[in-house]
Amino acid sequence: MPVGHAHSIKVHLVALPLIRWGLEQMVRGAHPQFEVVSTASVVAESLPLLERQPVDVVVLDLDGVDGVEAVADLQARVRAKLLVLTASHDLALLDRVVMAGVRGVVKKCEPPQILLKAIEKVHEGELWIDRGAAGRIFLEMARQKAAQRNDPQKSKIATLTSRERQTIAAVAGDASAPGKVIASRLCISEHTLRNHLTSIYSKLGLSSRLDLYAFATRHSLDKAV
């Protein structure tokens, strides 16, 4: 089966240049099962590439310049399954990225074949995380659901995406700023800002920026995430 076959697993890589080069050589060397469709240094560069040509799996170096919020934003905006590569031993950080929607975590100390296997399994719909992480995440999700049942407002807030929370913080942090200014600060168009606000109003049961400012202040959503 040649590279580019419809049944190959299409991969996008996000890492700083030196790490990205090594990852690309590894994945390309495993053809025809895998195809590196595109690469980028950071999430912001990835989004337009993934909009033009969707892929099956995104492999992201978590030790690069992007934080958990960028990972959550990427997951919210693309259909691809996301797998992260890391040398971190911070269990809380790794749990957060999985809670944000990451389907797999591979440690850099593991053999290259493990990463290739993880890409395959994540593509097939499986989670690639260790049992300890799965147990911690299950308990945290159960705790959050219990808290949401006791507080309807928290339940609404839980439906917000990372990008929507960033939008709320930007709007509430400068309530008098015109939409054009807010959109510029978020590096989005005014049209996209209006779409975000429409979704936010619907989820939170609000009808105006004044309502949003009051809600954000009351629930501490006016701080940058």
CSV table of C-alpha atoms in Angstrom, one decimal:
chain,number,residue,atom,x,y,z
A,1,MET,CA,0.0,0.0,0.0
A,2,PRO,CA,1.8,3.2,-1.1
A,3,VAL,CA,2.0,6.4,1.0
A,4,GLY,CA,-1.1,8.5,0.6
A,5,HIS,CA,-3.4,5.4,0.3
A,6,ALA,CA,-6.9,6.1,1.7
A,7,HIS,CA,-6.3,3.5,4.5
A,8,SER,CA,-3.1,5.0,5.8
A,9,ILE,CA,-3.2,6.9,9.1
A,10,LYS,CA,-2.8,10.5,8.3
A,11,VAL,CA,-0.7,12.3,11.0
A,12,HIS,CA,0.0,16.0,11.8
A,13,LEU,CA,3.0,16.7,14.0
A,14,VAL,CA,3.3,19.7,16.4
A,15,ALA,CA,6.8,20.2,17.9
A,16,LEU,CA,9.8,22.5,17.8
A,17,PRO,CA,12.0,22.0,14.8
A,18,LEU,CA,14.6,19.6,16.1
A,19,ILE,CA,12.1,17.3,17.9
A,20,ARG,CA,9.7,17.6,14.9
A,21,TRP,CA,12.4,16.4,12.5
A,22,GLY,CA,13.1,13.3,14.6
A,23,LEU,CA,9.3,12.5,14.9
A,24,GLU,CA,8.8,13.0,11.2
A,25,GLN,CA,11.6,10.6,10.3
A,26,MET,CA,10.3,8.0,12.7
A,27,VAL,CA,6.7,8.2,11.4
A,28,ARG,CA,7.7,8.4,7.8
A,29,GLY,CA,9.9,5.4,8.3
A,30,ALA,CA,6.8,3.3,9.3
A,31,HIS,CA,5.0,3.8,6.0
A,32,PRO,CA,2.8,2.6,4.4
A,33,GLN,CA,0.8,2.4,7.6
A,34,PHE,CA,1.4,6.1,8.4
A,35,GLU,CA,1.5,9.3,6.4
A,36,VAL,CA,2.8,12.6,7.7
A,37,VAL,CA,0.5,15.1,6.1
A,38,SER,CA,1.7,18.3,7.7
A,39,THR,CA,3.8,19.7,10.5
A,40,ALA,CA,4.0,22.8,12.7
A,41,SER,CA,6.0,24.3,15.6
A,42,VAL,CA,3.0,25.5,17.6
A,43,VAL,CA,-0.8,25.0,17.8
A,44,ALA,CA,-1.5,28.4,16.3
A,45,GLU,CA,0.3,27.3,13.1
A,46,SER,CA,-1.5,24.0,13.1
A,47,LEU,CA,-5.1,25.3,13.0
A,48,PRO,CA,-5.1,26.7,9.4
A,49,LEU,CA,-3.2,23.6,8.1
A,50,LEU,CA,-5.7,21.3,9.7
A,51,GLU,CA,-8.6,23.3,8.4
A,52,ARG,CA,-7.3,22.9,4.8
A,53,GLN,CA,-6.4,19.2,5.1
A,54,PRO,CA,-7.8,17.2,8.0
A,55,VAL,CA,-5.9,14.3,9.5
A,56,ASP,CA,-6.6,11.3,11.6
A,57,VAL,CA,-4.2,11.9,14.5
A,58,VAL,CA,-2.3,14.9,15.8
A,59,VAL,CA,0.9,14.2,17.7
A,60,LEU,CA,1.9,17.1,19.9
A,61,ASP,CA,5.1,17.6,22.0
A,62,LEU,CA,3.7,18.7,25.3
A,63,ASP,CA,7.1,20.0,26.4
A,64,GLY,CA,7.1,22.6,23.6
A,65,VAL,CA,5.8,26.2,23.8
A,66,ASP,CA,2.1,25.3,24.0
A,67,GLY,CA,0.3,25.0,27.3
A,68,VAL,CA,-2.7,22.9,28.4
A,69,GLU,CA,-5.1,25.6,27.3
A,70,ALA,CA,-3.7,25.5,23.7
A,71,VAL,CA,-4.1,21.8,23.7
A,72,ALA,CA,-7.8,22.1,24.8
A,73,ASP,CA,-8.4,24.7,22.1
A,74,LEU,CA,-6.9,22.5,19.5
A,75,GLN,CA,-9.0,19.6,20.6
A,76,ALA,CA,-12.1,21.7,20.5
A,77,ARG,CA,-11.5,23.0,17.0
A,78,VAL,CA,-10.4,19.9,15.1
A,79,ARG,CA,-11.9,16.4,14.6
A,80,ALA,CA,-8.6,14.6,14.7
A,81,LYS,CA,-7.7,12.5,17.7
A,82,LEU,CA,-4.9,14.1,19.8
A,83,LEU,CA,-1.9,12.3,21.3
A,84,VAL,CA,0.8,14.0,23.3
A,85,LEU,CA,4.5,13.2,23.8
A,86,THR,CA,6.2,14.3,27.0
A,87,ALA,CA,9.1,13.9,29.4
A,88,SER,CA,7.0,15.4,32.3
A,89,HIS,CA,6.4,13.4,35.4
A,90,ASP,CA,3.7,15.9,36.6
A,91,LEU,CA,0.7,13.7,37.1
A,92,ALA,CA,-1.7,16.6,37.6
A,93,LEU,CA,-0.6,18.1,34.3
A,94,LEU,CA,-0.9,14.9,32.4
A,95,ASP,CA,-4.4,14.3,33.9
A,96,ARG,CA,-5.4,17.8,32.9
A,97,VAL,CA,-4.5,17.2,29.2
A,98,VAL,CA,-6.5,14.0,29.2
A,99,MET,CA,-9.5,15.8,30.8
A,100,ALA,CA,-9.1,18.3,28.0
A,101,GLY,CA,-9.7,15.6,25.4
A,102,VAL,CA,-6.3,14.1,24.7
A,103,ARG,CA,-6.7,10.5,23.7
A,104,GLY,CA,-3.2,9.3,24.6
A,105,VAL,CA,0.0,10.1,26.5
A,106,VAL,CA,3.4,8.7,25.5
A,107,LYS,CA,6.6,9.3,27.5
A,108,LYS,CA,9.7,10.3,25.7
A,109,CYS,CA,11.7,7.6,27.5
A,110,GLU,CA,9.7,4.9,25.8
A,111,PRO,CA,10.9,3.1,22.6
A,112,PRO,CA,9.9,4.6,19.3
A,113,GLN,CA,7.6,1.6,18.6
A,114,ILE,CA,5.5,2.6,21.5
A,115,LEU,CA,4.6,5.9,19.9
A,116,LEU,CA,3.8,4.2,16.6
A,117,LYS,CA,1.6,1.7,18.5
A,118,ALA,CA,-0.1,4.5,20.4
A,119,ILE,CA,-0.9,6.4,17.1
A,120,GLU,CA,-2.5,3.3,15.8
A,121,LYS,CA,-4.6,2.6,18.9
A,122,VAL,CA,-5.7,6.2,19.3
A,123,HIS,CA,-6.7,6.2,15.6
A,124,GLU,CA,-8.8,3.0,16.3
A,125,GLY,CA,-10.7,4.9,19.1
A,126,GLU,CA,-8.8,3.5,22.1
A,127,LEU,CA,-7.3,5.5,25.0
A,128,TRP,CA,-3.6,5.2,25.4
A,129,ILE,CA,-3.1,6.1,29.1
A,130,ASP,CA,-1.8,4.1,32.0
A,131,ARG,CA,-4.2,2.5,34.5
A,132,GLY,CA,-3.3,4.9,37.3
A,133,ALA,CA,-4.2,7.9,35.2
A,134,ALA,CA,-7.5,6.3,34.1
A,135,GLY,CA,-8.4,5.7,37.8
A,136,ARG,CA,-7.6,9.3,38.8
A,137,ILE,CA,-9.5,10.8,35.9
A,138,PHE,CA,-12.5,8.6,36.5
A,139,LEU,CA,-12.7,9.8,40.2
A,140,GLU,CA,-12.2,13.4,39.2
A,141,MET,CA,-14.9,13.3,36.6
A,142,ALA,CA,-17.3,11.7,39.1
A,143,ARG,CA,-16.4,14.5,41.6
A,144,GLN,CA,-17.1,17.2,39.0
A,145,LYS,CA,-20.4,15.6,38.0
A,146,ALA,CA,-21.5,15.5,41.6
A,147,ALA,CA,-20.6,19.2,42.0
A,148,GLN,CA,-22.5,20.1,38.9
A,149,ARG,CA,-25.6,18.4,40.1
A,150,ASN,CA,-25.5,20.5,43.3
A,151,ASP,CA,-24.9,23.7,41.4
A,152,PRO,CA,-26.8,24.2,38.1
A,153,GLN,CA,-24.6,27.2,37.2
A,154,LYS,CA,-21.5,25.1,37.4
A,155,SER,CA,-23.2,22.6,35.1
A,156,LYS,CA,-23.7,25.4,32.5
A,157,ILE,CA,-20.1,26.6,32.9
A,158,ALA,CA,-18.8,23.1,32.3
A,159,THR,CA,-20.2,23.1,28.8
A,160,LEU,CA,-18.0,26.0,27.8
A,161,THR,CA,-15.0,25.3,25.6
A,162,SER,CA,-11.5,26.6,26.4
A,163,ARG,CA,-11.9,29.2,23.6
A,164,GLU,CA,-15.3,30.3,24.9
A,165,ARG,CA,-13.8,30.8,28.4
A,166,GLN,CA,-11.0,32.9,26.8
A,167,THR,CA,-13.6,35.0,25.0
A,168,ILE,CA,-15.6,35.5,28.2
A,169,ALA,CA,-12.4,36.6,30.1
A,170,ALA,CA,-11.5,39.1,27.2
A,171,VAL,CA,-15.0,40.6,27.1
A,172,ALA,CA,-15.5,40.8,30.9
A,173,GLY,CA,-12.0,42.1,31.5
A,174,ASP,CA,-12.7,45.2,29.4
A,175,ALA,CA,-16.4,45.5,29.3
A,176,SER,CA,-16.4,48.9,27.4
A,177,ALA,CA,-14.1,47.7,24.6
A,178,PRO,CA,-15.8,47.5,21.2
A,179,GLY,CA,-16.1,44.1,19.5
A,180,LYS,CA,-13.4,45.0,17.0
A,181,VAL,CA,-10.9,45.5,19.8
A,182,ILE,CA,-11.8,42.3,21.6
A,183,ALA,CA,-11.6,40.3,18.4
A,184,SER,CA,-8.1,41.7,17.7
A,185,ARG,CA,-6.9,40.8,21.1
A,186,LEU,CA,-8.1,37.2,20.6
A,187,CYS,CA,-6.6,37.1,17.1
A,188,ILE,CA,-10.0,36.3,15.5
A,189,SER,CA,-12.4,38.1,13.3
A,190,GLU,CA,-15.4,40.1,14.5
A,191,HIS,CA,-17.7,37.5,12.8
A,192,THR,CA,-16.0,34.7,14.8
A,193,LEU,CA,-16.3,36.7,18.0
A,194,ARG,CA,-20.1,37.1,17.4
A,195,ASN,CA,-20.4,33.3,16.8
A,196,HIS,CA,-18.5,32.6,20.1
A,197,LEU,CA,-20.8,35.1,22.0
A,198,THR,CA,-24.0,33.6,20.4
A,199,SER,CA,-22.8,30.1,21.6
A,200,ILE,CA,-21.9,31.4,25.1
A,201,TYR,CA,-25.2,33.2,25.5
A,202,SER,CA,-27.1,30.1,24.6
A,203,LYS,CA,-25.1,27.9,27.0
A,204,LEU,CA,-25.3,30.3,29.9
A,205,GLY,CA,-28.9,31.5,29.3
A,206,LEU,CA,-27.8,35.1,28.8
A,207,SER,CA,-28.8,37.8,26.3
A,208,SER,CA,-26.2,40.6,26.3
A,209,ARG,CA,-22.7,41.6,27.0
A,210,LEU,CA,-23.9,43.3,30.2
A,211,ASP,CA,-25.4,40.0,31.4
A,212,LEU,CA,-22.2,38.2,30.5
A,213,TYR,CA,-20.1,40.7,32.4
A,214,ALA,CA,-22.3,40.2,35.5
A,215,PHE,CA,-22.2,36.4,35.2
A,216,ALA,CA,-18.5,36.3,34.6
A,217,THR,CA,-17.7,38.5,37.6
A,218,ARG,CA,-20.0,36.5,39.8
A,219,HIS,CA,-18.5,33.1,38.8
A,220,SER,CA,-14.8,34.3,38.5
A,221,LEU,CA,-14.7,33.8,34.7
A,222,ASP,CA,-13.3,37.3,34.1
A,223,LYS,CA,-9.7,36.1,34.5
A,224,ALA,CA,-7.6,34.8,31.6
A,225,VAL,CA,-7.3,31.0,31.4
